Protein backbone atom coordinates (compact mmCIF):
# COMPACT_ATOMS: atom_id res chain seq x y z
CA UNK A 1 0.00 0.00 0.00
CA UNK A 2 1.24 3.49 -0.87
CA UNK A 3 2.25 5.72 2.04
CA UNK A 4 -0.24 8.53 2.59
CA UNK A 5 0.98 11.80 1.11
CA UNK A 6 3.56 10.27 -1.20
CA UNK A 7 2.79 10.70 -4.87
CA UNK A 8 4.87 10.38 -8.01
CA UNK A 9 4.71 14.17 -8.39
CA UNK A 10 5.85 14.84 -4.82
CA UNK A 11 8.66 12.30 -5.10
CA UNK A 12 9.77 13.74 -8.44
CA UNK A 13 9.87 17.29 -7.08
CA UNK A 14 11.75 16.13 -3.97
CA UNK A 15 14.16 14.22 -6.21
CA UNK A 16 14.74 17.38 -8.26
CA UNK A 17 15.45 19.35 -5.08
CA UNK A 18 17.81 16.62 -3.94
CA UNK A 19 19.59 16.74 -7.30
CA UNK A 20 20.17 20.49 -6.84
CA UNK A 21 21.56 19.88 -3.35
CA UNK A 22 23.81 16.85 -3.85
CA UNK A 23 24.14 16.45 -7.62
CA UNK A 24 22.03 14.51 -10.07
CA UNK A 25 24.40 11.53 -10.04
CA UNK A 26 23.83 11.08 -6.32
CA UNK A 27 20.03 10.83 -6.56
CA UNK A 28 18.74 7.35 -5.75
CA UNK A 29 15.55 5.85 -4.41
CA UNK A 30 17.45 5.15 -1.17
CA UNK A 31 18.49 8.81 -0.81
CA UNK A 32 14.92 9.88 -1.49
CA UNK A 33 13.58 7.43 1.10
CA UNK A 34 15.96 8.93 3.69
CA UNK A 35 14.64 12.38 2.84
CA UNK A 36 11.09 11.27 3.64
CA UNK A 37 12.19 9.08 6.54
CA UNK A 38 10.52 6.03 5.04
CA UNK A 39 11.71 2.61 4.01
CA UNK A 40 12.90 2.23 0.43
CA UNK A 41 10.24 -0.41 -0.18
CA UNK A 42 7.48 2.14 0.47
CA UNK A 43 8.63 4.14 -2.58
CA UNK A 44 8.44 1.21 -4.97
CA UNK A 45 4.68 1.58 -5.28
CA UNK A 46 5.45 4.92 -6.98
CA UNK A 47 8.83 4.31 -8.62
CA UNK A 48 10.31 1.30 -10.40
CA UNK A 49 13.93 2.02 -9.48
CA UNK A 50 16.52 4.81 -9.38
CA UNK A 51 16.63 5.04 -13.17
CA UNK A 52 12.87 5.59 -13.24
CA UNK A 53 13.30 8.35 -10.65
CA UNK A 54 16.06 9.98 -12.69
CA UNK A 55 13.95 9.84 -15.84
CA UNK A 56 11.05 11.50 -14.02
CA UNK A 57 13.37 14.23 -12.75
CA UNK A 58 14.72 14.74 -16.28
CA UNK A 59 11.20 15.10 -17.68
CA UNK A 60 10.31 17.51 -14.86
CA UNK A 61 13.42 19.62 -15.55
CA UNK A 62 12.75 19.71 -19.30
CA UNK A 63 9.21 20.88 -18.60
CA UNK A 64 10.36 23.64 -16.23
CA UNK A 65 12.98 24.79 -18.69
CA UNK A 66 10.51 24.79 -21.59
CA UNK A 67 8.02 26.83 -19.56
CA UNK A 68 10.71 29.39 -18.75
CA UNK A 69 11.82 29.48 -22.37
CA UNK A 70 8.30 30.03 -23.66
CA UNK A 71 7.72 32.87 -21.18
CA UNK A 72 11.04 34.51 -22.09
CA UNK A 73 10.42 34.30 -25.84
CA UNK A 74 6.90 35.74 -25.80
CA UNK A 75 6.84 38.80 -28.06
CA UNK A 76 10.54 38.66 -28.93
CA UNK A 77 12.35 38.07 -32.20
CA UNK A 78 15.84 38.14 -33.65
CA UNK A 79 18.74 38.86 -31.35
CA UNK A 80 16.40 39.77 -28.50
CA UNK A 81 14.83 36.30 -28.67
CA UNK A 82 18.21 34.61 -29.01
CA UNK A 83 19.59 36.43 -25.95
CA UNK A 84 16.48 35.71 -23.87
CA UNK A 85 16.58 32.01 -24.78
CA UNK A 86 20.31 31.77 -24.02
CA UNK A 87 19.80 33.47 -20.66
CA UNK A 88 17.03 31.04 -19.73
CA UNK A 89 19.42 28.11 -20.10
CA UNK A 90 22.26 29.80 -18.25
CA UNK A 91 20.06 31.07 -15.42
CA UNK A 92 18.33 27.70 -15.01
CA UNK A 93 21.67 25.90 -14.81
CA UNK A 94 22.93 28.32 -12.18
CA UNK A 95 19.75 28.17 -10.10
CA UNK A 96 19.17 24.43 -10.48
CA UNK A 97 22.44 22.65 -11.26
CA UNK A 98 21.08 19.18 -10.49
CA UNK A 99 17.95 19.70 -12.55
CA UNK A 100 20.02 21.11 -15.40
CA UNK A 101 22.18 17.98 -15.31
CA UNK A 102 18.98 15.90 -15.30
CA UNK A 103 17.78 17.68 -18.43
CA UNK A 104 20.83 16.25 -20.22
CA UNK A 105 19.86 12.65 -19.40
CA UNK A 106 19.59 10.45 -22.46
CA UNK A 107 15.96 9.36 -22.69
CA UNK A 108 14.46 6.46 -24.55
CA UNK A 109 13.13 7.50 -27.97
CA UNK A 110 9.56 7.16 -26.68
CA UNK A 111 10.20 9.28 -23.58
CA UNK A 112 12.09 11.89 -25.61
CA UNK A 113 9.27 12.18 -28.16
CA UNK A 114 6.73 12.71 -25.38
CA UNK A 115 8.92 15.11 -23.39
CA UNK A 116 9.19 18.89 -23.33
CA UNK A 117 12.42 18.45 -25.27
CA UNK A 118 10.23 18.70 -28.35
CA UNK A 119 9.14 22.16 -27.19
CA UNK A 120 12.80 23.18 -26.78
CA UNK A 121 13.50 22.25 -30.38
CA UNK A 122 10.38 24.07 -31.56
CA UNK A 123 11.37 27.23 -29.68
CA UNK A 124 14.89 27.11 -31.08
CA UNK A 125 13.53 26.69 -34.60
CA UNK A 126 11.13 29.59 -34.02
CA UNK A 127 14.10 31.81 -33.14
CA UNK A 128 15.95 30.62 -36.24
CA UNK A 129 13.04 31.47 -38.54
CA UNK A 130 13.83 35.08 -37.66
CA UNK A 131 17.22 34.52 -39.27
CA UNK A 132 15.69 33.09 -42.44
CA UNK A 133 17.41 29.71 -42.17
CA UNK A 134 15.97 26.72 -43.96
CA UNK A 135 16.79 23.03 -43.74
CA UNK A 136 19.32 21.55 -43.33
CA UNK A 137 20.87 24.79 -42.01
CA UNK A 138 18.23 25.06 -39.29
CA UNK A 139 19.23 21.68 -37.89
CA UNK A 140 22.91 22.63 -37.98
CA UNK A 141 22.10 25.90 -36.19
CA UNK A 142 19.97 24.15 -33.53
CA UNK A 143 22.94 21.89 -32.80
CA UNK A 144 25.34 24.85 -32.76
CA UNK A 145 23.23 26.82 -30.28
CA UNK A 146 22.72 23.83 -28.00
CA UNK A 147 26.44 23.05 -28.05
CA UNK A 148 27.49 26.62 -27.32
CA UNK A 149 24.94 27.17 -24.54
CA UNK A 150 25.63 23.85 -22.86
CA UNK A 151 29.38 24.05 -23.32
CA UNK A 152 29.69 27.54 -21.87
CA UNK A 153 27.34 26.84 -18.97
CA UNK A 154 29.14 23.59 -18.13
CA UNK A 155 32.57 25.22 -18.17
CA UNK A 156 31.34 28.21 -16.16
CA UNK A 157 29.64 26.06 -13.53
CA UNK A 158 32.75 23.89 -13.26
CA UNK A 159 34.82 26.96 -12.40
CA UNK A 160 36.62 26.99 -15.73
CA UNK A 161 36.42 30.77 -16.07
CA UNK A 162 36.76 31.82 -12.44
CA UNK A 163 40.52 32.32 -12.61
CA UNK A 164 40.66 35.24 -15.02
CA UNK A 165 39.11 38.49 -16.16
CA UNK A 166 36.92 39.67 -17.82
CA UNK A 167 33.72 38.87 -16.02
CA UNK A 168 31.85 35.85 -17.39
CA UNK A 169 28.76 37.98 -18.09
CA UNK A 170 30.78 40.11 -20.50
CA UNK A 171 31.95 36.97 -22.31
CA UNK A 172 28.40 35.58 -22.38
CA UNK A 173 27.12 38.80 -23.97
CA UNK A 174 29.85 38.69 -26.59
CA UNK A 175 29.05 35.06 -27.38
CA UNK A 176 25.39 35.96 -27.96
CA UNK A 177 26.50 38.85 -30.19
CA UNK A 178 28.77 36.51 -32.15
CA UNK A 179 26.00 33.92 -32.54
CA UNK A 180 23.62 36.62 -33.75
CA UNK A 181 26.17 37.79 -36.34
CA UNK A 182 26.84 34.24 -37.48
CA UNK A 183 23.13 33.44 -37.84
CA UNK A 184 22.57 36.65 -39.84
CA UNK A 185 25.40 35.70 -42.19
CA UNK A 186 25.04 31.94 -42.21
CA UNK A 187 27.59 30.47 -44.61
CA UNK A 188 26.33 28.89 -47.82
CA UNK A 189 27.09 25.17 -48.21
CSV table of C-alpha atoms in Angstrom, one decimal:
chain,number,residue,atom,x,y,z
A,1,UNK,CA,0.0,0.0,0.0
A,2,UNK,CA,1.2,3.5,-0.9
A,3,UNK,CA,2.2,5.7,2.0
A,4,UNK,CA,-0.2,8.5,2.6
A,5,UNK,CA,1.0,11.8,1.1
A,6,UNK,CA,3.6,10.3,-1.2
A,7,UNK,CA,2.8,10.7,-4.9
A,8,UNK,CA,4.9,10.4,-8.0
A,9,UNK,CA,4.7,14.2,-8.4
A,10,UNK,CA,5.8,14.8,-4.8
A,11,UNK,CA,8.7,12.3,-5.1
A,12,UNK,CA,9.8,13.7,-8.4
A,13,UNK,CA,9.9,17.3,-7.1
A,14,UNK,CA,11.8,16.1,-4.0
A,15,UNK,CA,14.2,14.2,-6.2
A,16,UNK,CA,14.7,17.4,-8.3
A,17,UNK,CA,15.4,19.4,-5.1
A,18,UNK,CA,17.8,16.6,-3.9
A,19,UNK,CA,19.6,16.7,-7.3
A,20,UNK,CA,20.2,20.5,-6.8
A,21,UNK,CA,21.6,19.9,-3.4
A,22,UNK,CA,23.8,16.8,-3.9
A,23,UNK,CA,24.1,16.4,-7.6
A,24,UNK,CA,22.0,14.5,-10.1
A,25,UNK,CA,24.4,11.5,-10.0
A,26,UNK,CA,23.8,11.1,-6.3
A,27,UNK,CA,20.0,10.8,-6.6
A,28,UNK,CA,18.7,7.3,-5.8
A,29,UNK,CA,15.6,5.8,-4.4
A,30,UNK,CA,17.5,5.2,-1.2
A,31,UNK,CA,18.5,8.8,-0.8
A,32,UNK,CA,14.9,9.9,-1.5
A,33,UNK,CA,13.6,7.4,1.1
A,34,UNK,CA,16.0,8.9,3.7
A,35,UNK,CA,14.6,12.4,2.8
A,36,UNK,CA,11.1,11.3,3.6
A,37,UNK,CA,12.2,9.1,6.5
A,38,UNK,CA,10.5,6.0,5.0
A,39,UNK,CA,11.7,2.6,4.0
A,40,UNK,CA,12.9,2.2,0.4
A,41,UNK,CA,10.2,-0.4,-0.2
A,42,UNK,CA,7.5,2.1,0.5
A,43,UNK,CA,8.6,4.1,-2.6
A,44,UNK,CA,8.4,1.2,-5.0
A,45,UNK,CA,4.7,1.6,-5.3
A,46,UNK,CA,5.5,4.9,-7.0
A,47,UNK,CA,8.8,4.3,-8.6
A,48,UNK,CA,10.3,1.3,-10.4
A,49,UNK,CA,13.9,2.0,-9.5
A,50,UNK,CA,16.5,4.8,-9.4
A,51,UNK,CA,16.6,5.0,-13.2
A,52,UNK,CA,12.9,5.6,-13.2
A,53,UNK,CA,13.3,8.4,-10.7
A,54,UNK,CA,16.1,10.0,-12.7
A,55,UNK,CA,13.9,9.8,-15.8
A,56,UNK,CA,11.0,11.5,-14.0
A,57,UNK,CA,13.4,14.2,-12.7
A,58,UNK,CA,14.7,14.7,-16.3
A,59,UNK,CA,11.2,15.1,-17.7
A,60,UNK,CA,10.3,17.5,-14.9
A,61,UNK,CA,13.4,19.6,-15.6
A,62,UNK,CA,12.8,19.7,-19.3
A,63,UNK,CA,9.2,20.9,-18.6
A,64,UNK,CA,10.4,23.6,-16.2
A,65,UNK,CA,13.0,24.8,-18.7
A,66,UNK,CA,10.5,24.8,-21.6
A,67,UNK,CA,8.0,26.8,-19.6
A,68,UNK,CA,10.7,29.4,-18.8
A,69,UNK,CA,11.8,29.5,-22.4
A,70,UNK,CA,8.3,30.0,-23.7
A,71,UNK,CA,7.7,32.9,-21.2
A,72,UNK,CA,11.0,34.5,-22.1
A,73,UNK,CA,10.4,34.3,-25.8
A,74,UNK,CA,6.9,35.7,-25.8
A,75,UNK,CA,6.8,38.8,-28.1
A,76,UNK,CA,10.5,38.7,-28.9
A,77,UNK,CA,12.3,38.1,-32.2
A,78,UNK,CA,15.8,38.1,-33.7
A,79,UNK,CA,18.7,38.9,-31.4
A,80,UNK,CA,16.4,39.8,-28.5
A,81,UNK,CA,14.8,36.3,-28.7
A,82,UNK,CA,18.2,34.6,-29.0
A,83,UNK,CA,19.6,36.4,-25.9
A,84,UNK,CA,16.5,35.7,-23.9
A,85,UNK,CA,16.6,32.0,-24.8
A,86,UNK,CA,20.3,31.8,-24.0
A,87,UNK,CA,19.8,33.5,-20.7
A,88,UNK,CA,17.0,31.0,-19.7
A,89,UNK,CA,19.4,28.1,-20.1
A,90,UNK,CA,22.3,29.8,-18.2
A,91,UNK,CA,20.1,31.1,-15.4
A,92,UNK,CA,18.3,27.7,-15.0
A,93,UNK,CA,21.7,25.9,-14.8
A,94,UNK,CA,22.9,28.3,-12.2
A,95,UNK,CA,19.7,28.2,-10.1
A,96,UNK,CA,19.2,24.4,-10.5
A,97,UNK,CA,22.4,22.7,-11.3
A,98,UNK,CA,21.1,19.2,-10.5
A,99,UNK,CA,18.0,19.7,-12.6
A,100,UNK,CA,20.0,21.1,-15.4
A,101,UNK,CA,22.2,18.0,-15.3
A,102,UNK,CA,19.0,15.9,-15.3
A,103,UNK,CA,17.8,17.7,-18.4
A,104,UNK,CA,20.8,16.2,-20.2
A,105,UNK,CA,19.9,12.6,-19.4
A,106,UNK,CA,19.6,10.4,-22.5
A,107,UNK,CA,16.0,9.4,-22.7
A,108,UNK,CA,14.5,6.5,-24.5
A,109,UNK,CA,13.1,7.5,-28.0
A,110,UNK,CA,9.6,7.2,-26.7
A,111,UNK,CA,10.2,9.3,-23.6
A,112,UNK,CA,12.1,11.9,-25.6
A,113,UNK,CA,9.3,12.2,-28.2
A,114,UNK,CA,6.7,12.7,-25.4
A,115,UNK,CA,8.9,15.1,-23.4
A,116,UNK,CA,9.2,18.9,-23.3
A,117,UNK,CA,12.4,18.4,-25.3
A,118,UNK,CA,10.2,18.7,-28.3
A,119,UNK,CA,9.1,22.2,-27.2
A,120,UNK,CA,12.8,23.2,-26.8
A,121,UNK,CA,13.5,22.2,-30.4
A,122,UNK,CA,10.4,24.1,-31.6
A,123,UNK,CA,11.4,27.2,-29.7
A,124,UNK,CA,14.9,27.1,-31.1
A,125,UNK,CA,13.5,26.7,-34.6
A,126,UNK,CA,11.1,29.6,-34.0
A,127,UNK,CA,14.1,31.8,-33.1
A,128,UNK,CA,16.0,30.6,-36.2
A,129,UNK,CA,13.0,31.5,-38.5
A,130,UNK,CA,13.8,35.1,-37.7
A,131,UNK,CA,17.2,34.5,-39.3
A,132,UNK,CA,15.7,33.1,-42.4
A,133,UNK,CA,17.4,29.7,-42.2
A,134,UNK,CA,16.0,26.7,-44.0
A,135,UNK,CA,16.8,23.0,-43.7
A,136,UNK,CA,19.3,21.5,-43.3
A,137,UNK,CA,20.9,24.8,-42.0
A,138,UNK,CA,18.2,25.1,-39.3
A,139,UNK,CA,19.2,21.7,-37.9
A,140,UNK,CA,22.9,22.6,-38.0
A,141,UNK,CA,22.1,25.9,-36.2
A,142,UNK,CA,20.0,24.1,-33.5
A,143,UNK,CA,22.9,21.9,-32.8
A,144,UNK,CA,25.3,24.8,-32.8
A,145,UNK,CA,23.2,26.8,-30.3
A,146,UNK,CA,22.7,23.8,-28.0
A,147,UNK,CA,26.4,23.1,-28.1
A,148,UNK,CA,27.5,26.6,-27.3
A,149,UNK,CA,24.9,27.2,-24.5
A,150,UNK,CA,25.6,23.8,-22.9
A,151,UNK,CA,29.4,24.1,-23.3
A,152,UNK,CA,29.7,27.5,-21.9
A,153,UNK,CA,27.3,26.8,-19.0
A,154,UNK,CA,29.1,23.6,-18.1
A,155,UNK,CA,32.6,25.2,-18.2
A,156,UNK,CA,31.3,28.2,-16.2
A,157,UNK,CA,29.6,26.1,-13.5
A,158,UNK,CA,32.7,23.9,-13.3
A,159,UNK,CA,34.8,27.0,-12.4
A,160,UNK,CA,36.6,27.0,-15.7
A,161,UNK,CA,36.4,30.8,-16.1
A,162,UNK,CA,36.8,31.8,-12.4
A,163,UNK,CA,40.5,32.3,-12.6
A,164,UNK,CA,40.7,35.2,-15.0
A,165,UNK,CA,39.1,38.5,-16.2
A,166,UNK,CA,36.9,39.7,-17.8
A,167,UNK,CA,33.7,38.9,-16.0
A,168,UNK,CA,31.8,35.9,-17.4
A,169,UNK,CA,28.8,38.0,-18.1
A,170,UNK,CA,30.8,40.1,-20.5
A,171,UNK,CA,32.0,37.0,-22.3
A,172,UNK,CA,28.4,35.6,-22.4
A,173,UNK,CA,27.1,38.8,-24.0
A,174,UNK,CA,29.9,38.7,-26.6
A,175,UNK,CA,29.0,35.1,-27.4
A,176,UNK,CA,25.4,36.0,-28.0
A,177,UNK,CA,26.5,38.9,-30.2
A,178,UNK,CA,28.8,36.5,-32.2
A,179,UNK,CA,26.0,33.9,-32.5
A,180,UNK,CA,23.6,36.6,-33.8
A,181,UNK,CA,26.2,37.8,-36.3
A,182,UNK,CA,26.8,34.2,-37.5
A,183,UNK,CA,23.1,33.4,-37.8
A,184,UNK,CA,22.6,36.7,-39.8
A,185,UNK,CA,25.4,35.7,-42.2
A,186,UNK,CA,25.0,31.9,-42.2
A,187,UNK,CA,27.6,30.5,-44.6
A,188,UNK,CA,26.3,28.9,-47.8
A,189,UNK,CA,27.1,25.2,-48.2
